[in-house]
Tab-separated table of C-alpha atoms in Angstrom:
chain	number	residue	atom	x	y	z
A	1	UNK	CA	194.322	58.073	153.783
A	2	UNK	CA	197.390	56.487	152.302
A	3	UNK	CA	200.421	56.966	154.407
A	4	UNK	CA	204.031	55.744	154.238
A	5	UNK	CA	206.010	55.092	157.247
A	6	UNK	CA	209.151	57.346	157.299
A	7	UNK	CA	212.486	55.602	156.977
A	8	UNK	CA	216.142	56.601	156.708
A	9	UNK	CA	218.050	56.301	153.503
A	10	UNK	CA	221.576	56.943	152.639
A	11	UNK	CA	221.549	57.400	149.000
A	12	UNK	CA	218.823	59.444	147.682
A	13	UNK	CA	219.583	58.703	144.001
A	14	UNK	CA	219.450	54.944	144.680
A	15	UNK	CA	216.281	55.336	146.527
A	16	UNK	CA	214.377	57.086	143.585
A	17	UNK	CA	215.939	54.849	141.200
A	18	UNK	CA	214.803	51.548	142.907
A	19	UNK	CA	211.560	52.581	145.015
A	20	UNK	CA	209.485	55.104	143.017
A	21	UNK	CA	206.754	54.462	145.485
A	22	UNK	CA	208.541	56.929	147.949
A	23	UNK	CA	207.541	59.879	145.714
A	24	UNK	CA	205.359	62.521	147.411
A	25	UNK	CA	201.715	62.896	146.616
A	26	UNK	CA	200.610	66.248	145.332
A	27	UNK	CA	197.547	67.813	146.885
A	28	UNK	CA	197.487	71.567	148.078
A	29	UNK	CA	194.576	72.028	150.335
A	30	UNK	CA	193.305	75.685	150.907
A	31	UNK	CA	194.045	77.193	154.020
A	32	UNK	CA	190.812	77.778	156.123
A	33	UNK	CA	189.285	77.576	159.400
A	34	UNK	CA	185.922	75.615	159.881
A	35	UNK	CA	183.583	76.860	162.659
A	36	UNK	CA	180.635	74.459	163.560
A	37	UNK	CA	177.565	75.893	165.460
A	38	UNK	CA	178.435	73.544	168.546
A	39	UNK	CA	181.915	75.053	169.303
A	40	UNK	CA	181.562	78.639	167.859
A	41	UNK	CA	183.068	81.430	169.756
A	42	UNK	CA	180.511	83.548	171.822
A	43	UNK	CA	180.499	86.601	169.420
A	44	UNK	CA	179.548	84.253	166.626
A	45	UNK	CA	176.426	82.504	168.280
A	46	UNK	CA	173.849	84.842	166.634
A	47	UNK	CA	175.155	83.585	163.199
A	48	UNK	CA	173.889	80.017	163.863
A	49	UNK	CA	170.259	81.001	164.973
A	50	UNK	CA	167.269	79.961	162.943
A	51	UNK	CA	167.069	82.137	159.645
A	52	UNK	CA	164.126	84.498	159.383
A	53	UNK	CA	162.080	85.241	156.264
A	54	UNK	CA	163.685	87.845	154.116
A	55	UNK	CA	167.413	89.014	154.157
A	56	UNK	CA	170.189	88.294	156.672
A	57	UNK	CA	173.466	90.013	156.443
A	58	UNK	CA	176.432	87.956	157.207
A	59	UNK	CA	180.069	89.061	157.657
A	60	UNK	CA	183.282	87.587	159.109
A	61	UNK	CA	185.653	90.513	158.834
A	62	UNK	CA	189.005	89.812	157.151
A	63	UNK	CA	187.929	86.428	155.724
A	64	UNK	CA	189.474	85.921	152.219
A	65	UNK	CA	186.552	83.809	151.124
A	66	UNK	CA	183.492	82.157	152.857
A	67	UNK	CA	181.534	78.983	152.354
A	68	UNK	CA	178.429	77.968	154.498
A	69	UNK	CA	176.863	74.543	155.317
A	70	UNK	CA	173.084	74.890	156.049
A	71	UNK	CA	171.282	72.407	158.457
A	72	UNK	CA	167.723	71.788	159.524
A	73	UNK	CA	166.404	72.976	156.291
A	74	UNK	CA	162.733	72.394	155.219
A	75	UNK	CA	161.780	74.533	152.164
A	76	UNK	CA	158.928	72.584	150.639
A	77	UNK	CA	158.204	72.565	147.244
A	78	UNK	CA	158.284	76.352	146.639
A	79	UNK	CA	160.520	77.800	149.138
A	80	UNK	CA	164.048	79.211	148.107
A	81	UNK	CA	167.253	79.880	149.943
A	82	UNK	CA	169.722	82.235	148.207
A	83	UNK	CA	173.301	83.267	149.121
A	84	UNK	CA	174.768	86.395	147.507
A	85	UNK	CA	178.258	88.124	147.468
A	86	UNK	CA	179.011	91.214	145.574
A	87	UNK	CA	180.042	89.059	142.697
A	88	UNK	CA	177.753	86.095	142.364
A	89	UNK	CA	174.731	84.258	143.773
A	90	UNK	CA	173.754	80.825	144.544
A	91	UNK	CA	169.905	79.686	144.728
A	92	UNK	CA	168.832	76.484	146.579
A	93	UNK	CA	165.677	74.425	146.435
A	94	UNK	CA	165.059	71.780	148.785
A	95	UNK	CA	166.322	69.245	146.248
A	96	UNK	CA	169.588	71.311	145.848
A	97	UNK	CA	170.278	71.383	149.494
A	98	UNK	CA	169.723	67.725	149.869
A	99	UNK	CA	171.973	66.879	147.025
A	100	UNK	CA	174.839	69.167	148.456
A	101	UNK	CA	174.033	68.118	151.915
A	102	UNK	CA	173.527	71.997	152.622
A	103	UNK	CA	176.963	73.111	151.363
A	104	UNK	CA	177.302	76.204	149.266
A	105	UNK	CA	179.888	77.124	146.752
A	106	UNK	CA	182.952	79.155	147.748
A	107	UNK	CA	182.246	82.956	147.772
A	108	UNK	CA	185.152	85.505	147.577
A	109	UNK	CA	185.337	88.065	150.172
A	110	UNK	CA	183.965	88.503	153.752
A	111	UNK	CA	180.464	89.506	153.288
A	112	UNK	CA	177.293	87.511	152.222
A	113	UNK	CA	173.623	88.164	151.977
A	114	UNK	CA	171.237	85.267	152.843
A	115	UNK	CA	167.658	85.365	151.700
A	116	UNK	CA	164.866	82.991	152.731
A	117	UNK	CA	161.674	82.902	150.824
A	118	UNK	CA	159.179	80.527	152.296
A	119	UNK	CA	156.758	80.225	149.290
A	120	UNK	CA	153.505	78.466	150.219
A	121	UNK	CA	155.135	76.449	153.159
A	122	UNK	CA	154.437	78.139	156.594
A	123	UNK	CA	156.966	75.789	158.221
A	124	UNK	CA	160.130	76.874	156.054
A	125	UNK	CA	163.197	76.452	158.166
A	126	UNK	CA	166.965	76.635	157.571
A	127	UNK	CA	170.004	77.621	159.746
A	128	UNK	CA	173.684	77.949	159.231
A	129	UNK	CA	175.320	74.850	160.763
A	130	UNK	CA	178.840	75.509	159.829
A	131	UNK	CA	180.996	78.468	158.509
A	132	UNK	CA	184.332	77.858	156.556
A	133	UNK	CA	186.494	80.965	156.530
A	134	UNK	CA	189.188	81.205	153.863
A	135	UNK	CA	192.792	82.260	154.953
A	136	UNK	CA	196.007	83.287	153.190
A	137	UNK	CA	198.434	80.335	152.402
A	138	UNK	CA	200.069	79.041	155.513
A	139	UNK	CA	203.909	78.295	155.556
A	140	UNK	CA	204.278	74.953	157.307
A	141	UNK	CA	208.004	75.522	157.661
A	142	UNK	CA	207.584	78.659	160.001
A	143	UNK	CA	207.223	78.141	163.808
A	144	UNK	CA	204.694	80.829	164.757
A	145	UNK	CA	202.343	81.390	167.548
A	146	UNK	CA	199.245	81.352	165.303
A	147	UNK	CA	197.841	81.360	161.771
A	148	UNK	CA	198.775	83.859	159.302
A	149	UNK	CA	195.665	86.071	158.875
A	150	UNK	CA	194.532	89.668	158.623
A	151	UNK	CA	194.526	91.389	161.933
A	152	UNK	CA	190.813	92.149	161.897
A	153	UNK	CA	190.054	88.399	161.271
A	154	UNK	CA	192.304	87.432	164.356
A	155	UNK	CA	190.634	90.177	166.563
A	156	UNK	CA	187.227	88.933	165.391
A	157	UNK	CA	187.964	85.439	166.771
A	158	UNK	CA	189.463	86.898	170.018
A	159	UNK	CA	192.757	84.965	169.664
A	160	UNK	CA	191.027	81.652	168.984
A	161	UNK	CA	191.278	81.473	165.318
A	162	UNK	CA	193.983	78.754	165.592
A	163	UNK	CA	191.507	76.425	167.286
A	164	UNK	CA	189.448	76.325	164.147
A	165	UNK	CA	192.214	75.800	161.570
A	166	UNK	CA	191.898	72.815	159.507
A	167	UNK	CA	194.820	70.455	159.372
A	168	UNK	CA	194.253	68.185	156.382
A	169	UNK	CA	195.516	64.488	156.702
A	170	UNK	CA	197.519	64.147	153.464
A	171	UNK	CA	199.785	61.539	152.277
A	172	UNK	CA	203.455	61.912	153.438
A	173	UNK	CA	206.570	61.245	151.577
A	174	UNK	CA	208.780	58.463	152.966
A	175	UNK	CA	212.006	60.652	152.624
A	176	UNK	CA	213.525	62.507	155.449
A	177	UNK	CA	212.490	66.151	155.595
A	178	UNK	CA	215.940	67.384	154.327
A	179	UNK	CA	215.529	64.999	151.224
A	180	UNK	CA	212.065	65.726	150.232
A	181	UNK	CA	211.848	65.646	146.453
A	182	UNK	CA	211.187	68.631	144.321
A	183	UNK	CA	208.460	68.560	141.732
A	184	UNK	CA	209.996	70.882	139.206
A	185	UNK	CA	212.308	68.891	137.027
A	186	UNK	CA	215.616	70.822	136.818
A	187	UNK	CA	216.275	74.241	137.939
A	188	UNK	CA	213.625	76.032	135.930
A	189	UNK	CA	209.898	75.964	136.378
A	190	UNK	CA	208.537	75.645	132.756
A	191	UNK	CA	204.872	75.597	133.495
A	192	UNK	CA	202.651	78.086	131.383
A	193	UNK	CA	199.191	79.366	131.771
A	194	UNK	CA	196.619	77.528	129.730
A	195	UNK	CA	192.726	78.042	129.183
A	196	UNK	CA	192.203	74.323	128.763
A	197	UNK	CA	188.367	74.206	129.698
A	198	UNK	CA	188.370	70.491	130.186
A	199	UNK	CA	190.467	70.784	133.406
A	200	UNK	CA	189.154	72.104	136.688
A	201	UNK	CA	190.014	72.559	140.418
A	202	UNK	CA	189.006	70.347	143.165
A	203	UNK	CA	188.240	72.396	146.418
A	204	UNK	CA	189.016	72.957	149.196
A	205	UNK	CA	191.069	69.836	148.988
A	206	UNK	CA	193.444	71.622	146.456
A	207	UNK	CA	193.789	68.926	143.662
A	208	UNK	CA	192.869	68.886	139.857
A	209	UNK	CA	189.905	66.943	138.208
A	210	UNK	CA	189.049	66.684	134.600
A	211	UNK	CA	186.389	65.681	132.068
A	212	UNK	CA	186.218	62.408	130.011
A	213	UNK	CA	184.172	62.171	126.991
A	214	UNK	CA	181.964	59.332	128.176
A	215	UNK	CA	180.779	61.569	131.209
A	216	UNK	CA	183.280	60.588	133.856
A	217	UNK	CA	185.284	62.934	135.947
A	218	UNK	CA	188.784	61.670	136.987
A	219	UNK	CA	191.213	62.705	139.783
A	220	UNK	CA	193.853	60.942	142.045
A	221	UNK	CA	192.690	58.459	144.661
A	222	UNK	CA	194.637	60.415	147.456
A	223	UNK	CA	192.435	63.525	146.683
A	224	UNK	CA	189.363	61.931	148.094
A	225	UNK	CA	188.750	63.266	151.541
A	226	UNK	CA	186.008	64.935	153.418
A	227	UNK	CA	187.290	68.306	151.759
A	228	UNK	CA	186.667	66.900	148.294
A	229	UNK	CA	183.640	69.178	147.865
A	230	UNK	CA	183.561	71.265	144.722
A	231	UNK	CA	184.770	71.091	141.142
A	232	UNK	CA	185.514	74.614	139.678
A	233	UNK	CA	186.110	75.781	135.976
A	234	UNK	CA	187.080	79.301	134.710
A	235	UNK	CA	189.153	79.712	137.636
A	236	UNK	CA	190.510	83.313	137.819
A	237	UNK	CA	194.004	84.513	139.019
A	238	UNK	CA	194.821	84.167	142.633
A	239	UNK	CA	195.303	87.045	145.154
A	240	UNK	CA	198.930	88.513	145.154
A	241	UNK	CA	199.744	86.339	148.089
A	242	UNK	CA	198.536	83.111	146.571
A	243	UNK	CA	195.185	83.040	148.185
A	244	UNK	CA	192.769	81.062	145.629
A	245	UNK	CA	190.042	83.111	144.130
A	246	UNK	CA	187.007	81.150	143.123
A	247	UNK	CA	184.918	81.613	139.934
A	248	UNK	CA	181.300	82.609	139.659
A	249	UNK	CA	178.736	80.216	141.049
A	250	UNK	CA	177.723	79.014	137.680
A	251	UNK	CA	181.196	77.567	137.103
A	252	UNK	CA	181.242	75.545	140.452
A	253	UNK	CA	179.712	71.994	141.096
A	254	UNK	CA	178.891	70.117	144.116
A	255	UNK	CA	180.400	66.637	144.057
A	256	UNK	CA	178.142	63.684	144.446
A	257	UNK	CA	179.832	61.826	147.333
A	258	UNK	CA	177.953	58.571	146.686
A	259	UNK	CA	179.358	58.516	143.053
A	260	UNK	CA	182.844	58.343	143.938
A	261	UNK	CA	184.993	55.233	143.340
A	262	UNK	CA	188.636	55.214	144.096
A	263	UNK	CA	191.725	53.344	144.856
A	264	UNK	CA	195.059	54.796	146.664
A	265	UNK	CA	197.329	51.909	147.248
A	266	UNK	CA	200.393	53.736	145.923
A	267	UNK	CA	201.910	54.910	142.708
A	268	UNK	CA	200.330	52.971	139.766
A	269	UNK	CA	197.114	52.227	141.733
A	270	UNK	CA	196.076	55.751	142.656
A	271	UNK	CA	193.034	56.931	140.920
A	272	UNK	CA	189.356	58.188	141.349
A	273	UNK	CA	186.206	58.578	139.201
A	274	UNK	CA	183.364	60.746	140.386
A	275	UNK	CA	180.199	62.726	139.292
A	276	UNK	CA	178.807	66.160	140.333
A	277	UNK	CA	175.404	67.478	140.389
A	278	UNK	CA	173.929	69.823	137.844
A	279	UNK	CA	174.758	73.354	138.606
A	280	UNK	CA	172.280	75.186	140.756
A	281	UNK	CA	172.292	78.290	138.505
A	282	UNK	CA	172.265	76.816	135.025
A	283	UNK	CA	171.060	73.312	135.562
A	284	UNK	CA	173.985	72.049	133.534
A	285	UNK	CA	176.518	69.345	134.096
A	286	UNK	CA	180.210	70.512	133.365
A	287	UNK	CA	180.465	68.333	130.303
A	288	UNK	CA	177.638	70.392	128.784
A	289	UNK	CA	178.758	73.776	130.007
A	290	UNK	CA	182.380	73.193	129.099
A	291	UNK	CA	181.647	71.613	125.723
A	292	UNK	CA	184.861	69.567	125.498
A	293	UNK	CA	186.552	66.457	127.162
A	294	UNK	CA	189.342	64.073	126.776
A	295	UNK	CA	189.228	60.720	125.323
A	296	UNK	CA	191.379	57.887	127.028
A	297	UNK	CA	193.826	55.266	125.710
A	298	UNK	CA	195.305	52.287	127.423
A	299	UNK	CA	197.302	51.244	124.288
A	300	UNK	CA	199.064	54.566	123.338
A	301	UNK	CA	202.846	54.698	124.056
A	302	UNK	CA	203.906	58.281	123.829
A	303	UNK	CA	207.473	59.526	123.920
A	304	UNK	CA	206.290	62.964	125.320
A	305	UNK	CA	203.415	63.674	127.516
A	306	UNK	CA	201.697	66.990	129.011
A	307	UNK	CA	200.379	67.458	132.498
A	308	UNK	CA	197.697	70.246	132.967
A	309	UNK	CA	196.343	71.124	136.322
A	310	UNK	CA	196.356	73.553	139.332
A	311	UNK	CA	199.513	73.196	141.120
A	312	UNK	CA	200.905	75.849	143.641
A	313	UNK	CA	203.176	78.613	142.295
A	314	UNK	CA	205.464	81.323	143.459
A	315	UNK	CA	208.788	82.851	143.056
A	316	UNK	CA	211.987	80.713	142.585
A	317	UNK	CA	213.514	78.981	144.138
A	318	UNK	CA	210.536	77.125	145.897
A	319	UNK	CA	207.964	78.016	143.297
A	320	UNK	CA	205.227	78.148	145.914
A	321	UNK	CA	206.186	75.013	147.871
A	322	UNK	CA	206.682	76.288	150.506
A	323	UNK	CA	205.232	79.726	150.255
A	324	UNK	CA	205.491	82.630	149.366
A	325	UNK	CA	203.129	82.328	146.512
A	326	UNK	CA	201.746	84.715	144.006
A	327	UNK	CA	198.819	85.220	141.578
A	328	UNK	CA	199.664	82.155	139.488
A	329	UNK	CA	199.118	79.935	142.358
A	330	UNK	CA	196.686	77.095	141.956
A	331	UNK	CA	195.643	78.452	138.459
A	332	UNK	CA	195.521	76.398	135.378
A	333	UNK	CA	199.100	75.812	134.085
A	334	UNK	CA	200.647	73.096	131.816
A	335	UNK	CA	204.026	71.670	130.939
A	336	UNK	CA	205.289	68.891	128.751
A	337	UNK	CA	208.433	66.583	128.740
A	338	UNK	CA	209.787	63.023	128.009
A	339	UNK	CA	208.236	59.803	129.399
A	340	UNK	CA	210.841	57.996	131.434
A	341	UNK	CA	208.821	54.807	132.206
A	342	UNK	CA	205.344	53.449	131.108
A	343	UNK	CA	204.706	50.136	132.932
A	344	UNK	CA	203.104	47.185	131.244
A	345	UNK	CA	199.401	46.346	131.462
A	346	UNK	CA	198.414	44.924	134.889
A	347	UNK	CA	195.252	44.073	136.759
A	348	UNK	CA	195.783	46.760	139.335
A	349	UNK	CA	199.242	48.401	139.052
A	350	UNK	CA	200.519	50.629	136.002
A	351	UNK	CA	202.937	53.357	136.499
A	352	UNK	CA	203.888	56.306	134.489
A	353	UNK	CA	206.918	58.438	134.957
A	354	UNK	CA	207.829	61.591	133.156
A	355	UNK	CA	210.130	64.755	133.263
A	356	UNK	CA	207.263	67.245	133.416
A	357	UNK	CA	207.172	70.068	135.794
A	358	UNK	CA	204.436	69.808	138.448
A	359	UNK	CA	203.688	71.107	141.954
A	360	UNK	CA	201.505	70.274	144.860
A	361	UNK	CA	197.777	70.713	143.481
A	362	UNK	CA	198.651	68.909	140.361
A	363	UNK	CA	197.416	65.682	141.891
A	364	UNK	CA	194.578	64.299	139.561
A	365	UNK	CA	195.818	66.080	136.576
A	366	UNK	CA	195.451	64.536	133.042
A	367	UNK	CA	198.687	62.975	131.642
A	368	UNK	CA	198.159	63.872	128.034
A	369	UNK	CA	199.575	62.370	124.917
A	370	UNK	CA	201.708	65.374	123.483
A	371	UNK	CA	201.361	63.950	119.913
A	372	UNK	CA	197.364	64.077	120.360
A	373	UNK	CA	196.067	66.742	122.626
A	374	UNK	CA	192.578	65.008	122.829
A	375	UNK	CA	193.986	61.864	124.397
A	376	UNK	CA	194.896	61.069	127.879
A	377	UNK	CA	197.081	58.100	128.938
A	378	UNK	CA	197.058	58.490	132.700
A	379	UNK	CA	196.381	60.438	135.883
A	380	UNK	CA	199.179	62.394	137.590
A	381	UNK	CA	199.578	61.722	141.327
A	382	UNK	CA	203.132	62.185	142.544
A	383	UNK	CA	206.120	64.468	142.619
A	384	UNK	CA	209.724	63.171	142.577
A	385	UNK	CA	211.831	65.232	140.349
A	386	UNK	CA	214.950	66.710	141.802
A	387	UNK	CA	216.953	69.772	140.883
A	388	UNK	CA	219.320	67.268	139.242
A	389	UNK	CA	216.736	65.496	137.395
A	390	UNK	CA	214.557	62.257	138.067
A	391	UNK	CA	210.865	62.178	137.278
A	392	UNK	CA	207.385	62.832	138.424
A	393	UNK	CA	204.780	59.885	138.418
A	394	UNK	CA	201.122	58.923	137.892
A	395	UNK	CA	198.816	55.926	137.109
A	396	UNK	CA	198.433	54.689	133.588
A	397	UNK	CA	195.334	53.609	131.955
A	398	UNK	CA	197.137	50.127	131.448
A	399	UNK	CA	195.955	49.695	135.126
A	400	UNK	CA	192.895	47.447	134.172
A	401	UNK	CA	191.035	48.070	137.339
A	402	UNK	CA	191.086	51.757	136.650
A	403	UNK	CA	190.322	51.267	132.846
A	404	UNK	CA	187.221	49.093	133.928
A	405	UNK	CA	185.917	51.723	136.495
A	406	UNK	CA	186.033	54.482	133.787
A	407	UNK	CA	184.617	52.243	131.014
A	408	UNK	CA	182.093	50.170	132.792
A	409	UNK	CA	180.634	47.256	130.836
A	410	UNK	CA	183.221	47.295	128.182
């Protein structure tokens, strides 16, 4: 993962004006605990035994959401494995399990029902290898004795919940802590809700991904990590404290890890292209299910652009970064503003800068030509706006390596 070595600066304005590479990357990973079978607390050991034919009730009291990863699965040609919450269900064949490496979609709530149907295979097997437990947003600025979580969840783990908390390795800003750039340009957050069906949320890494009309899916290169697992559309409002809520299983897609191509060497060369597997419930790819996508341009030179994606949000003055957060957190929002820089065509470096409000979680968002809502000219990657001005940044499609990756053979 790209990391910039911290340095000290005297003049913040001069730094931002002369060295835009020091802007901060913008993922917003979901707060969660991951419990593998090998190190699970004693009271959870029965969760990881081999599944029996029929229904198995599963509960982690106080979890905001749950995700499972199965292992040792052998369903044969006719066996089926299903996971059901009170909202939605996901069905797996052997092929589906192999494609997703046993990973389910994200289910809201703390209870699941798992059903194993062996079909004609007497040797049908499957078991849970890992449980991912969703938590409320954590405030990294607070020095606390443990994670923020419902009391019943902390009690369930017997005081060991913090041992399983995921600490995502993220790109860091090169600015001192007291000079970290804001990502809202000016004093007001002008983002508004949008229902743009071409733009989805990458989870649990907490980034934005979007559809291109040639079948590609794009995001930021620094969003590629082990937690780049699912692409979600039709994302509902978050809980009042900002905990992300996932859509139905038919709007969640497992990412094909072998399809990912990316670069992450700094602003102007920070991009990724990827594919997903067909939805387990509908058999559709997102381009077919959504019925819309962006076209791309490496020749347009817009005066204004729009950035649409799933940034964090909450009340002023922090607007969710850091918390508190609210129901608009990591939901689909959009803002437009002026382009301040659009670098020339280059083999592997082309920067876009713009005065458009974004937040953590907007990484990977499309940078859209405001004069033509169907055309994207770049990928948003970094925040750098201050309350006094400046700009956020991304990678332009004038980056020839990016253009060639998205348009192979052209």
